[in-house]
Amino acid sequence: DTEVTQTPKHLVMGMTNKKSLKCEQHMGHRAMYWYKQKAKKPPELMFVYSYEKLSINESVPSRFSPECPNSSLLNLHLHALQPEDSALYLCASSQYREQFFGPGTRLTVL
Amino acid sequence: DAKTTQPNSMESNEEEPVHLPCNHSTISGTDYIHWYRQLPSQGPEYVIHGLTSNVNNRMASLAIAEDRKSSTLILHRATLRDAAVYYCILKTSYDKVIFGPGTSLSVIP
């Protein structure tokens, strides 16, 4: 199984809502990543977990809160988001070099 | 942080070779050069990576300059399915990933 799955595919939320994005991989990869991608722009790295520990936080606002409950699962908890946070959120995993990306969650903040 | 620059767009005729350039003049000695491509409404897909030597795989070839300040992704025979945004990426030894701006490749039948 070389797939990274992300749920939900689409999410619409208000600025006062709390929601979570979920990412799963069963390839035994040690590293998992969250990226944010705005339209017609490259993905921007947000967070990296290595062996279930947060290793990189690219100065992401605290309204985004990552969590890695186990080696297969990565969550991104969202709270009090702004309309400019609307984007495609991509998850990826890797063992050493090649990253496997999920299809992304399209987030709209109203 | 090191960064990469790429042309905004390129065109190729079907079944002809395509050379996609990338500049990374501030690359550090341990950074790997990766290439990914992304189709609309999909996550990026791995194409190839290398450190110093040229690399070949079933999808493409990667030519890396001797000083490592630039690289070129080579698609040997472009097909319509190769139309995508191609990203040149630097990946550090501690998992930091820096995407370039991407080159949108159009393939003309």
Coordinates of C-alpha atoms in Angstrom, one line a residue:
Chain A
D1 CA 0.0 0.0 0.0
T2 CA 1.8 3.2 -1.2
E3 CA -1.0 5.5 -0.5
V4 CA -1.4 8.5 1.7
T5 CA -5.1 9.2 2.5
Q6 CA -6.5 12.5 3.7
T7 CA -10.0 13.3 5.0
P8 CA -12.1 15.1 4.5
K9 CA -11.7 16.0 0.8
H10 CA -13.4 19.3 1.2
L11 CA -14.1 21.4 4.3
V12 CA -16.0 24.6 4.8
M13 CA -15.8 26.2 8.2
G14 CA -16.6 29.5 9.9
M15 CA -14.1 31.6 11.7
T16 CA -15.3 30.5 15.1
N17 CA -15.4 26.7 14.3
K18 CA -13.0 24.0 15.4
K19 CA -12.2 21.3 12.9
S20 CA -9.5 18.7 12.2
L21 CA -7.8 17.4 9.1
K22 CA -6.7 13.8 9.1
C23 CA -3.8 12.1 7.3
E24 CA -3.0 8.4 7.3
Q25 CA -0.2 6.2 5.8
H26 CA 0.6 2.5 6.2
M27 CA 4.0 2.4 4.6
G28 CA 5.9 2.5 7.9
H29 CA 7.4 5.9 7.0
R30 CA 9.2 7.7 9.8
A31 CA 8.4 11.3 8.7
M32 CA 5.1 13.0 8.0
Y33 CA 4.5 16.5 6.7
W34 CA 1.8 19.2 6.5
Y35 CA 1.9 21.7 3.6
K36 CA -0.3 24.6 2.6
Q37 CA -0.9 25.4 -1.0
K38 CA -2.6 28.5 -2.3
A39 CA -3.9 28.6 -5.9
K40 CA -1.2 28.7 -8.6
K41 CA 1.5 28.7 -5.9
P42 CA 3.9 26.0 -4.8
P43 CA 3.2 24.0 -1.6
E44 CA 4.7 25.7 1.6
L45 CA 6.0 23.5 4.3
M46 CA 4.2 23.9 7.7
F47 CA 5.2 21.1 10.0
V48 CA 7.3 18.0 10.0
Y49 CA 7.1 15.1 12.4
S50 CA 9.9 12.5 12.6
Y51 CA 9.4 9.4 14.6
E52 CA 6.2 10.9 16.0
K53 CA 8.0 14.0 17.3
L54 CA 7.6 17.5 15.9
S55 CA 10.9 18.4 14.3
I56 CA 10.0 21.4 12.1
N57 CA 7.5 24.2 12.7
E58 CA 7.8 26.8 10.0
S59 CA 6.6 29.6 12.3
V60 CA 3.0 28.6 11.7
P61 CA 0.3 30.6 13.6
S62 CA -1.0 28.8 16.7
R63 CA -4.5 28.6 15.2
F64 CA -3.0 25.5 13.4
S65 CA -2.1 22.7 15.8
P66 CA -0.5 19.5 14.6
E67 CA -0.7 16.2 16.3
C68 CA 0.9 12.8 15.6
P69 CA -0.9 10.2 17.7
N70 CA 1.0 7.3 16.2
S71 CA 3.4 6.5 13.4
S72 CA 0.6 6.1 10.9
L73 CA -1.6 9.1 11.7
L74 CA -1.2 12.8 11.4
N75 CA -3.8 15.4 12.4
L76 CA -4.1 19.1 11.9
H77 CA -6.4 20.8 14.4
L78 CA -7.9 24.1 13.2
H79 CA -9.4 26.8 15.4
A80 CA -10.3 30.5 14.8
L81 CA -9.1 30.5 11.2
Q82 CA -9.1 33.5 8.9
P83 CA -10.5 33.6 5.4
E84 CA -6.9 33.9 4.1
D85 CA -6.2 30.4 5.5
S86 CA -8.4 29.0 2.7
A87 CA -6.2 26.7 0.7
L88 CA -5.4 23.1 -0.2
Y89 CA -3.7 21.3 2.7
L90 CA -1.4 18.5 1.7
C91 CA 0.0 15.7 3.8
A92 CA 3.0 13.7 2.8
S93 CA 5.1 10.9 4.3
S94 CA 8.6 9.7 3.6
Q95 CA 11.2 7.2 4.9
Y96 CA 14.3 8.9 3.6
R97 CA 14.2 10.7 0.2
E98 CA 11.0 10.2 -1.8
Q99 CA 7.9 11.9 -0.4
F100 CA 4.4 10.4 -1.0
F101 CA 1.7 13.0 -1.1
G102 CA -2.0 12.7 -0.4
P103 CA -4.6 14.3 -2.6
G104 CA -5.2 17.1 -0.1
T105 CA -8.1 18.7 1.8
R106 CA -9.6 21.8 0.1
L107 CA -10.4 24.2 3.0
T108 CA -12.7 27.2 2.7
V109 CA -13.0 29.6 5.7
L110 CA -16.0 31.8 5.6
Chain B
D1 CA 17.5 29.0 3.4
A2 CA 18.6 28.0 -0.1
K3 CA 16.0 28.7 -2.8
T4 CA 15.4 27.6 -6.4
T5 CA 14.3 29.5 -9.5
Q6 CA 12.6 28.1 -12.5
P7 CA 11.0 29.4 -15.7
N8 CA 7.3 30.1 -15.2
S9 CA 6.2 28.1 -18.2
M10 CA 7.5 25.9 -21.1
E11 CA 6.1 24.3 -24.2
S12 CA 7.1 21.1 -25.9
N13 CA 5.9 19.1 -28.9
E14 CA 4.6 15.6 -28.2
E15 CA 7.3 12.9 -28.5
E16 CA 10.1 15.4 -28.4
P17 CA 12.6 15.7 -25.5
V18 CA 12.0 18.4 -22.8
H19 CA 14.7 20.0 -20.7
L20 CA 13.4 21.8 -17.6
P21 CA 16.0 24.0 -15.9
C22 CA 16.4 24.9 -12.3
N23 CA 18.9 27.3 -10.6
H24 CA 19.9 26.7 -7.0
S25 CA 22.9 28.9 -6.5
T26 CA 22.7 28.9 -2.7
I27 CA 22.4 25.1 -2.3
S28 CA 24.4 23.6 0.6
G29 CA 26.6 20.6 0.3
T30 CA 24.1 18.2 1.9
D31 CA 21.0 19.4 0.2
Y32 CA 19.4 16.9 -2.2
I33 CA 17.8 18.1 -5.4
H34 CA 14.3 16.6 -6.0
W35 CA 11.8 17.0 -8.8
Y36 CA 8.1 16.5 -8.4
R37 CA 5.2 17.2 -10.7
Q38 CA 1.6 18.1 -9.9
L39 CA -1.5 17.7 -12.0
P40 CA -4.6 19.8 -11.3
S41 CA -6.5 18.8 -8.2
Q42 CA -3.9 16.2 -7.2
G43 CA -1.0 16.1 -4.7
P44 CA 2.6 16.3 -6.1
E45 CA 4.1 13.1 -7.5
Y46 CA 7.8 12.2 -7.1
V47 CA 9.8 12.2 -10.4
I48 CA 13.5 11.9 -9.5
H49 CA 16.2 13.1 -7.1
G50 CA 19.9 13.3 -6.9
L51 CA 22.8 14.7 -4.9
T52 CA 25.9 15.1 -7.1
S53 CA 25.8 12.6 -9.9
N54 CA 23.4 12.4 -12.9
V55 CA 20.5 10.1 -12.3
N56 CA 18.1 8.1 -14.5
N57 CA 14.9 6.4 -13.8
R58 CA 11.9 5.1 -15.8
M59 CA 10.3 8.6 -15.8
A60 CA 13.1 11.0 -16.4
S61 CA 16.8 11.9 -16.2
L62 CA 18.4 14.4 -13.8
A63 CA 21.5 16.3 -14.9
I64 CA 23.3 18.1 -12.1
A65 CA 25.9 20.7 -12.8
E66 CA 29.4 20.0 -11.5
D67 CA 29.2 23.0 -9.1
R68 CA 25.6 21.9 -8.1
K69 CA 24.3 25.4 -8.6
S70 CA 21.9 24.2 -11.3
S71 CA 20.1 21.1 -12.5
T72 CA 18.0 20.0 -15.5
L73 CA 15.1 17.6 -15.6
I74 CA 15.0 15.7 -18.9
L75 CA 11.9 14.1 -20.1
H76 CA 13.1 12.0 -23.1
R77 CA 9.8 11.9 -25.1
A78 CA 7.0 14.2 -23.9
T79 CA 3.5 12.8 -23.9
L80 CA 0.3 14.6 -23.3
R81 CA 0.2 13.0 -19.9
D82 CA 3.4 14.8 -19.0
A83 CA 1.6 18.2 -19.0
A84 CA 1.8 19.4 -15.4
V85 CA 3.6 21.8 -13.1
Y86 CA 7.1 20.6 -12.4
Y87 CA 8.7 21.6 -9.1
C88 CA 12.4 21.7 -8.4
I89 CA 12.9 21.2 -4.7
L90 CA 15.8 21.2 -2.2
K91 CA 15.6 18.8 0.7
T92 CA 17.9 19.1 3.6
S93 CA 19.4 16.4 5.7
Y94 CA 16.9 17.2 8.5
D95 CA 13.8 16.9 6.4
K96 CA 13.2 20.6 5.6
V97 CA 11.7 20.9 2.1
I98 CA 11.8 24.0 -0.1
F99 CA 9.7 24.1 -3.2
G100 CA 10.7 26.2 -6.2
P101 CA 8.1 28.3 -8.0
G102 CA 7.4 25.6 -10.5
T103 CA 7.3 25.4 -14.3
S104 CA 4.0 24.8 -16.1
L105 CA 4.7 22.4 -19.0
S106 CA 2.4 22.4 -21.9
V107 CA 2.7 19.5 -24.5
I108 CA 1.4 20.3 -28.0
P109 CA 0.0 17.3 -29.9

